[in-house]
Tab-separated table of C-alpha atoms and ligand atoms in Angstrom:
chain	number	residue	atom	x	y	z
X	1	MET	CA	7.479	-22.426	2.582
X	2	GLU	CA	11.224	-23.069	2.527
X	3	ILE	CA	13.251	-19.903	1.899
X	4	SER	CA	16.535	-20.425	0.092
X	5	ILE	CA	18.815	-18.784	2.612
X	6	GLY	CA	22.100	-17.411	1.387
X	7	LYS	CA	25.366	-18.389	3.049
X	8	GLY	CA	25.255	-17.634	6.748
X	9	GLY	CA	21.543	-16.839	6.440
X	10	VAL	CA	22.318	-13.471	4.853
X	11	ARG	CA	19.489	-12.125	2.728
X	12	GLY	CA	19.349	-8.638	1.314
X	13	ARG	CA	17.085	-6.810	-1.065
X	14	PHE	CA	16.596	-3.814	-3.305
X	15	ALA	CA	13.095	-2.400	-3.316
X	16	PRO	CA	12.583	0.348	-5.900
X	17	THR	CA	9.347	2.266	-6.413
X	18	PRO	CA	8.511	2.353	-10.141
X	19	SER	CA	7.134	5.891	-10.172
X	20	GLY	CA	9.867	7.153	-12.487
X	21	LEU	CA	13.174	6.163	-14.050
X	22	LEU	CA	16.008	5.072	-11.775
X	23	HIS	CA	18.829	7.613	-11.625
X	24	ILE	CA	22.477	7.464	-10.685
X	25	GLY	CA	21.585	7.820	-6.997
X	26	HIS	CA	19.610	4.572	-7.204
X	27	ALA	CA	22.608	2.886	-8.858
X	28	TRP	CA	24.761	3.992	-5.925
X	29	THR	CA	22.324	2.564	-3.343
X	30	ALA	CA	21.626	-0.605	-5.338
X	31	LEU	CA	25.354	-1.317	-5.696
X	32	TRP	CA	25.809	-1.019	-1.947
X	33	ALA	CA	22.825	-3.249	-1.180
X	34	TRP	CA	23.992	-5.853	-3.684
X	35	ALA	CA	27.710	-5.746	-2.845
X	36	LEU	CA	27.248	-6.048	0.934
X	37	VAL	CA	25.099	-9.159	0.446
X	38	ARG	CA	27.187	-10.778	-2.276
X	39	ARG	CA	30.437	-10.307	-0.390
X	40	ALA	CA	28.858	-12.194	2.487
X	41	GLY	CA	27.767	-14.946	0.077
X	42	GLY	CA	24.127	-14.072	0.704
X	43	ALA	CA	20.964	-14.136	-1.407
X	44	PHE	CA	19.606	-10.999	-3.049
X	45	VAL	CA	15.923	-10.257	-3.565
X	46	LEU	CA	14.364	-7.702	-5.910
X	47	ARG	CA	10.995	-6.370	-4.801
X	48	ILE	CA	8.916	-3.821	-6.672
X	49	GLU	CA	7.182	-1.342	-4.366
X	50	ASP	CA	4.262	-0.390	-6.576
X	51	LEU	CA	1.500	0.106	-3.998
X	52	ASP	CA	0.672	3.573	-5.224
X	53	THR	CA	-1.097	2.551	-8.411
X	54	ALA	CA	-1.694	6.171	-9.431
X	55	ARG	CA	2.037	6.930	-9.536
X	56	CYS	CA	3.631	3.594	-10.454
X	57	LYS	CA	3.693	2.494	-14.101
X	58	PRO	CA	4.512	-0.897	-15.677
X	59	ALA	CA	6.899	0.819	-18.106
X	60	TYR	CA	9.013	1.950	-15.154
X	61	VAL	CA	9.135	-1.600	-13.792
X	62	GLU	CA	10.539	-2.790	-17.132
X	63	ALA	CA	13.069	0.058	-17.243
X	64	CYS	CA	14.118	-0.668	-13.675
X	65	LEU	CA	14.838	-4.341	-14.371
X	66	ALA	CA	16.753	-3.404	-17.543
X	67	ASP	CA	18.782	-0.780	-15.644
X	68	LEU	CA	19.766	-3.204	-12.887
X	69	ARG	CA	20.717	-5.930	-15.380
X	70	TRP	CA	22.767	-3.375	-17.294
X	71	LEU	CA	24.578	-2.420	-14.092
X	72	GLY	CA	25.520	-6.068	-13.594
X	73	ILE	CA	23.442	-6.543	-10.460
X	74	ASP	CA	21.860	-9.982	-10.261
X	75	TRP	CA	19.125	-11.305	-7.992
X	76	ASP	CA	18.049	-14.750	-6.832
X	77	GLU	CA	14.389	-13.917	-6.430
X	78	GLY	CA	12.321	-11.244	-8.096
X	79	PRO	CA	9.270	-10.370	-10.169
X	80	ASP	CA	10.774	-11.756	-13.389
X	81	ILE	CA	12.071	-15.057	-11.970
X	82	GLY	CA	9.783	-15.698	-9.011
X	83	GLY	CA	10.987	-17.442	-5.862
X	84	PRO	CA	9.703	-18.966	-2.646
X	85	CYS	CA	8.611	-15.659	-1.083
X	86	GLY	CA	6.651	-14.275	-4.014
X	87	PRO	CA	4.857	-12.486	-5.383
X	88	TYR	CA	7.578	-9.846	-5.629
X	89	ARG	CA	5.322	-6.919	-6.530
X	90	GLN	CA	3.651	-5.271	-3.622
X	91	ARG	CA	0.350	-4.751	-5.368
X	92	ASP	CA	-0.010	-8.552	-5.487
X	93	ARG	CA	0.591	-8.910	-1.761
X	94	GLN	CA	-2.466	-7.043	-0.489
X	95	ALA	CA	-3.821	-10.004	1.503
X	96	LEU	CA	-0.670	-10.119	3.637
X	97	TYR	CA	-0.960	-6.430	4.465
X	98	GLU	CA	-4.663	-6.809	5.321
X	99	GLN	CA	-3.735	-9.600	7.739
X	100	ALA	CA	-1.138	-7.434	9.453
X	101	VAL	CA	-3.596	-4.532	9.719
X	102	ALA	CA	-6.198	-6.879	11.234
X	103	GLN	CA	-3.625	-8.129	13.745
X	104	LEU	CA	-2.687	-4.579	14.766
X	105	ALA	CA	-6.344	-3.556	14.979
X	106	ALA	CA	-7.198	-6.573	17.139
X	107	ALA	CA	-4.347	-5.637	19.472
X	108	GLY	CA	-5.749	-2.101	19.815
X	109	ARG	CA	-2.729	-0.539	18.140
X	110	LEU	CA	-4.650	1.406	15.447
X	111	TYR	CA	-7.293	4.111	15.328
X	112	PRO	CA	-9.270	5.613	12.474
X	113	CYS	CA	-8.199	9.121	11.492
X	114	PHE	CA	-10.591	11.441	9.681
X	115	CYS	CA	-8.285	14.440	9.357
X	116	SER	CA	-8.334	15.898	5.864
X	117	ARG	CA	-5.288	16.869	3.880
X	118	ALA	CA	-6.081	20.520	4.586
X	119	GLU	CA	-6.267	19.864	8.321
X	120	LEU	CA	-2.967	18.030	8.216
X	121	ALA	CA	-1.386	20.826	6.199
X	122	ARG	CA	-2.365	23.231	8.955
X	123	LEU	CA	-0.297	21.103	11.293
X	124	ALA	CA	2.720	22.196	9.333
X	125	HIS	CA	3.145	24.760	12.099
X	126	ALA	CA	3.303	22.053	14.730
X	127	PRO	CA	6.664	20.672	15.868
X	128	HIS	CA	8.293	18.735	13.074
X	129	GLY	CA	9.105	15.101	13.385
X	130	LEU	CA	10.648	12.709	10.928
X	131	ALA	CA	11.731	13.888	7.493
X	132	GLY	CA	10.251	17.291	8.252
X	133	ASP	CA	6.689	15.946	8.608
X	134	PRO	CA	4.688	17.577	11.360
X	135	VAL	CA	4.101	15.265	14.292
X	136	TYR	CA	0.457	14.216	14.256
X	137	PRO	CA	-1.028	15.642	17.475
X	138	GLY	CA	-3.408	12.726	18.002
X	139	THR	CA	-6.573	14.658	17.059
X	140	CYS	CA	-8.558	11.504	16.220
X	141	ARG	CA	-7.041	9.264	18.855
X	142	HIS	CA	-9.592	9.945	21.554
X	143	LEU	CA	-12.836	10.396	19.634
X	144	THR	CA	-15.968	9.280	21.469
X	145	ALA	CA	-18.189	6.588	19.946
X	146	ASP	CA	-20.643	9.303	18.835
X	147	GLU	CA	-17.936	11.404	17.212
X	148	LEU	CA	-16.590	8.327	15.463
X	149	ALA	CA	-20.002	7.414	14.083
X	150	GLU	CA	-20.677	10.967	12.974
X	151	ARG	CA	-17.336	11.320	11.159
X	152	ALA	CA	-17.604	7.891	9.570
X	153	GLN	CA	-20.800	9.085	7.848
X	154	ARG	CA	-18.860	11.805	6.094
X	155	LYS	CA	-15.709	10.100	4.856
X	156	PRO	CA	-13.704	6.902	5.066
X	157	PRO	CA	-10.827	7.148	7.565
X	158	SER	CA	-7.165	6.331	7.255
X	159	LEU	CA	-5.764	4.032	9.931
X	160	ARG	CA	-3.041	5.269	12.238
X	161	PHE	CA	-0.638	3.252	14.306
X	162	ILE	CA	-0.117	4.413	17.892
X	163	MET	CA	3.592	5.025	18.173
X	164	PRO	CA	4.690	3.711	21.582
X	165	ALA	CA	6.186	6.507	23.702
X	166	LYS	CA	9.633	5.062	24.215
X	167	VAL	CA	13.206	5.539	23.108
X	168	TRP	CA	14.185	3.619	19.963
X	169	ARG	CA	17.797	2.610	19.590
X	170	PHE	CA	19.553	0.636	16.924
X	171	GLU	CA	23.036	0.143	15.563
X	172	ASP	CA	23.157	1.133	11.920
X	173	GLY	CA	25.635	-0.932	9.925
X	174	ILE	CA	26.992	2.201	8.218
X	175	MET	CA	25.845	5.214	10.242
X	176	GLY	CA	26.629	3.745	13.673
X	177	PRO	CA	24.484	4.017	16.824
X	178	GLN	CA	21.108	5.696	16.394
X	179	ARG	CA	18.664	6.968	18.982
X	180	TYR	CA	15.167	8.388	18.562
X	181	ASP	CA	13.337	9.889	21.516
X	182	PRO	CA	9.538	10.063	21.708
X	183	PRO	CA	7.472	10.952	19.788
X	184	ALA	CA	9.902	9.558	17.143
X	185	GLY	CA	7.619	10.910	14.407
X	186	GLY	CA	4.386	10.285	16.300
X	187	ASP	CA	1.369	8.219	15.251
X	188	PHE	CA	1.578	7.353	11.547
X	189	VAL	CA	-0.715	6.102	8.823
X	190	VAL	CA	-0.577	2.411	7.936
X	191	ARG	CA	-3.543	2.411	5.567
X	192	ARG	CA	-4.644	5.446	3.612
X	193	ALA	CA	-8.281	6.513	3.422
X	194	ASP	CA	-8.414	5.265	-0.176
X	195	GLY	CA	-7.385	1.790	1.028
X	196	VAL	CA	-3.803	1.960	-0.255
X	197	MET	CA	-1.406	0.448	2.260
X	198	ALA	CA	1.327	2.754	3.485
X	199	TYR	CA	4.990	2.100	2.754
X	200	GLN	CA	5.870	1.636	6.448
X	201	LEU	CA	3.473	-1.251	6.895
X	202	ALA	CA	4.139	-2.992	3.594
X	203	VAL	CA	7.923	-2.807	3.909
X	204	VAL	CA	7.865	-4.430	7.351
X	205	VAL	CA	5.471	-7.195	6.327
X	206	ASP	CA	7.533	-7.914	3.206
X	207	ASP	CA	11.010	-7.766	4.688
X	208	ALA	CA	9.855	-10.150	7.432
X	209	ALA	CA	8.040	-12.518	5.048
X	210	MET	CA	10.997	-12.531	2.663
X	211	GLY	CA	13.451	-13.384	5.431
X	212	VAL	CA	15.539	-10.254	4.839
X	213	SER	CA	18.364	-10.232	7.380
X	214	GLU	CA	19.803	-6.811	6.550
X	215	VAL	CA	18.046	-3.840	4.982
X	216	VAL	CA	20.488	-1.667	3.024
X	217	ARG	CA	18.889	1.494	1.608
X	218	GLY	CA	19.257	5.235	1.193
X	219	ALA	CA	19.788	7.435	4.248
X	220	ASP	CA	16.574	9.307	3.395
X	221	LEU	CA	14.831	6.365	5.080
X	222	LEU	CA	16.983	6.365	8.224
X	223	ASP	CA	14.302	8.088	10.270
X	224	SER	CA	11.630	5.661	9.064
X	225	THR	CA	13.469	2.964	10.974
X	226	PRO	CA	11.976	3.709	14.443
X	227	ARG	CA	8.503	3.405	12.914
X	228	GLN	CA	9.420	0.141	11.316
X	229	LEU	CA	10.962	-1.166	14.532
X	230	ALA	CA	7.722	-0.294	16.324
X	231	LEU	CA	5.741	-2.276	13.729
X	232	TYR	CA	8.057	-5.287	14.007
X	233	GLU	CA	7.546	-5.205	17.744
X	234	ALA	CA	3.760	-4.821	17.520
X	235	LEU	CA	3.485	-7.661	14.994
X	236	GLY	CA	5.751	-9.943	17.037
X	237	LEU	CA	8.330	-10.132	14.223
X	238	ARG	CA	12.106	-10.107	14.493
X	239	PRO	CA	13.584	-6.975	12.913
X	240	PRO	CA	16.451	-7.194	10.427
X	241	ALA	CA	19.704	-5.258	10.765
X	242	PHE	CA	19.707	-1.850	9.054
X	243	SER	CA	22.377	-0.041	7.059
X	244	HIS	CA	21.696	3.358	5.538
X	245	VAL	CA	23.812	4.614	2.691
X	246	PRO	CA	24.426	8.391	2.521
X	247	LEU	CA	22.698	9.951	-0.481
X	248	ILE	CA	24.579	11.471	-3.358
X	249	CYS	CA	23.820	15.115	-3.924
X	250	ASP	CA	24.601	17.718	-6.551
X	251	GLU	CA	26.730	20.827	-6.065
X	252	GLN	CA	23.850	22.656	-4.374
X	253	GLY	CA	23.475	19.798	-1.921
X	254	ARG	CA	20.179	18.707	-3.499
X	255	ARG	CA	19.500	15.017	-3.583
X	256	LEU	CA	18.766	13.551	-6.977
X	257	ALA	CA	15.164	13.102	-7.968
X	258	LYS	CA	13.455	11.039	-10.600
X	259	ARG	CA	12.734	14.209	-12.539
X	260	ASP	CA	16.443	14.703	-13.360
X	261	GLY	CA	16.034	12.911	-16.680
X	262	ASP	CA	19.646	13.344	-17.762
X	263	LEU	CA	20.858	11.371	-14.808
X	264	ALA	CA	18.491	8.502	-15.574
X	265	LEU	CA	20.234	5.154	-15.895
X	266	ALA	CA	18.100	4.492	-18.991
X	267	SER	CA	19.801	7.438	-20.760
X	268	LEU	CA	23.311	6.182	-19.934
X	269	ARG	CA	22.314	2.617	-20.857
X	270	GLN	CA	21.501	3.737	-24.412
X	271	ARG	CA	25.013	5.113	-24.790
X	272	GLY	CA	27.467	2.656	-23.298
X	273	GLY	CA	28.335	0.113	-20.661
X	274	PRO	CA	27.963	0.539	-16.886
X	275	GLN	CA	31.700	0.529	-16.108
X	276	ALA	CA	32.210	4.269	-16.459
X	277	LEU	CA	29.272	4.965	-14.148
X	278	ILE	CA	30.299	2.424	-11.499
X	279	GLY	CA	33.866	3.737	-11.465
X	280	TRP	CA	32.586	7.312	-11.271
X	281	LEU	CA	30.302	6.475	-8.325
X	282	ALA	CA	33.155	4.750	-6.501
X	283	TRP	CA	35.314	7.830	-7.136
X	284	VAL	CA	32.864	10.540	-6.024
X	285	GLY	CA	31.991	8.296	-3.064
X	286	GLY	CA	35.644	8.386	-1.984
X	287	LEU	CA	36.160	4.635	-2.467
X	288	ILE	CA	38.851	4.931	-5.158
X	289	ALA	CA	41.349	7.682	-5.999
X	290	GLN	CA	40.641	7.958	-9.744
X	291	PRO	CA	37.451	7.390	-11.738
X	292	GLU	CA	38.639	4.141	-13.285
X	293	PRO	CA	35.944	2.171	-15.058
X	294	MET	CA	34.923	-0.994	-13.248
X	295	ALA	CA	32.353	-3.727	-13.651
X	296	ALA	CA	29.918	-4.622	-10.881
X	297	HIS	CA	31.885	-7.752	-9.948
X	298	GLU	CA	34.987	-5.569	-9.514
X	299	ALA	CA	32.974	-3.179	-7.364
X	300	LEU	CA	32.552	-6.005	-4.844
X	301	ALA	CA	36.114	-5.370	-3.675
X	302	VAL	CA	35.521	-1.631	-3.365
X	303	PHE	CA	32.000	-1.219	-1.974
X	304	VAL	CA	32.979	-2.550	1.439
X	305	ARG	CA	31.208	-1.560	4.643
X	306	GLU	CA	34.278	-0.189	6.410
X	307	ARG	CA	34.858	2.270	3.579
X	308	ALA	CA	31.275	3.503	3.256
X	309	PRO	CA	30.964	7.268	3.701
X	310	ARG	CA	28.829	8.467	6.612
X	311	GLU	CA	28.042	11.899	5.224
X	312	ALA	CA	26.124	12.795	2.081
X	313	VAL	CA	28.343	12.497	-1.000
X	314	ARG	CA	28.517	15.670	-3.078
X	315	PHE	CA	29.526	15.778	-6.690
X	316	SER	CA	30.451	19.023	-8.414
X	317	ASN	CA	29.330	20.159	-11.850
X	318	LEU	CA	32.846	19.329	-12.984
X	319	HIS	CA	32.506	15.778	-11.699
X	320	LEU	CA	29.167	15.504	-13.439
X	321	ARG	CA	30.510	16.782	-16.743
X	322	GLN	CA	33.214	14.153	-16.575
X	323	LEU	CA	30.575	11.447	-16.241
X	324	LEU	CA	28.381	12.794	-19.007
X	325	GLN	CA	31.367	13.082	-21.330
X	326	ARG	CA	32.022	9.381	-20.935
X	327	TYR	CA	28.542	8.770	-22.289
X	328	GLY	CA	28.818	11.378	-25.042
X	329	MET	CA	26.257	13.572	-23.300
X	330	ALA	CA	28.350	16.670	-22.618
W	401	LIG	N1	10.678	1.789	-2.167
W	401	LIG	C1	11.523	2.684	-1.467
W	401	LIG	C2	12.137	3.678	-2.441
W	401	LIG	O1	12.163	3.440	-3.621
W	401	LIG	C3	12.661	1.968	-0.757
W	401	LIG	C4	12.162	1.265	0.438
W	401	LIG	C5	13.221	0.603	1.290
W	401	LIG	O2	14.306	0.300	0.790
W	401	LIG	O3	12.902	0.359	2.467
W	401	LIG	O4	12.574	4.715	-1.984
C-alpha cells in the first residue's frame, strides 16, 4: 500500500501506552516528537500501544487523544482518522506480529523459555543489564529435546530472541554516539507465555510497517535500542534513526509516573489552555529564559534539535507550584 510520505520522506510518530493518564512528562516527549517532524515538513503518526489488555483501558485511549488535541499536536494518521498503515492500535495488529515471530523462529533466532517469574526474580542477583533488568543467563537456551518435551507438558513457554553477541553502535539524534557491548541486555522475550507480544517486537514491526524514519521518544527507552536494532537486522528491515529525549524529573530526581494524578494532562485540560504548560516545559527544559505561555505552533521554533538538553531535566517544587498556580491548582 502507498504510504503518504511527508516532505523529504520524514515520518515520525508518538506511541503512548494507554495504561493510565498522560502526564506532563508525556507532553514534553510528545512535543519533541511532533516538533522535530513538523519542522522538517514530515508526516506524524499516532499509534496506540495497547498490547497489554490487562493494563490498557479504552477510557485512557480517549483521554490520550483529547490531551494531545488540547496540546495542539496534530497527526496525519491515527486510530481516530485511519490511514494507509492502519490499524493504529497494536491489539488489532496481532497477525503482523505473528508473522514476524514465525520468521524469526524459522531463522532459528528464538527459543522457548520456561523460566517462571520466581526463577527470573532469583536472577536479580545476576549481573544487571538494560534498565536494571538482570541479564538472562540462557537457562533454557540449550535444553535437550527430552527436557523441552517434559517442560512443555507443565506450562506454555515464552519465546526469547537470541541477542547476537556483538557491539551495537548508533548515532542518537539528541544524545550523540551510543555504544552497547555484549550482552547488551542479553536474550529477551518477544512473546510472553500468555501469548501477549512484547513491546520490543511490536514496536519494531510497527515502526517498519508504518515507514517511520525517525523514532523520537523518552530516554528511558534508550537502552531498548540495541534490542530493536537486533530485531531489525534479524527481520531484514531497515532501522529508522533514533532520538531520545531526556526525561523530566521532580526535585528528588524521580521520573514522573502515571500515578502522579495531579500532573495528569487531563487535570490541567479541565482548567485552562495548553499555553501555560508548553511555555513552562520550554522554560524548565532550558529552551527559553522565562516561562512565557506559548501555543504548540510557537513551540516549533523553540523545540529544535540543537537546543535539546542531553541530561535529565529537573524541576523544583517551586517550579511546579508556579505551573499549578497557572491552572488554579496551588
Ligand atoms: N509505548 C511506549 C511508552 O508509552 C513508547 C514506545 C516508543 O516510543 O518506542 O512508553
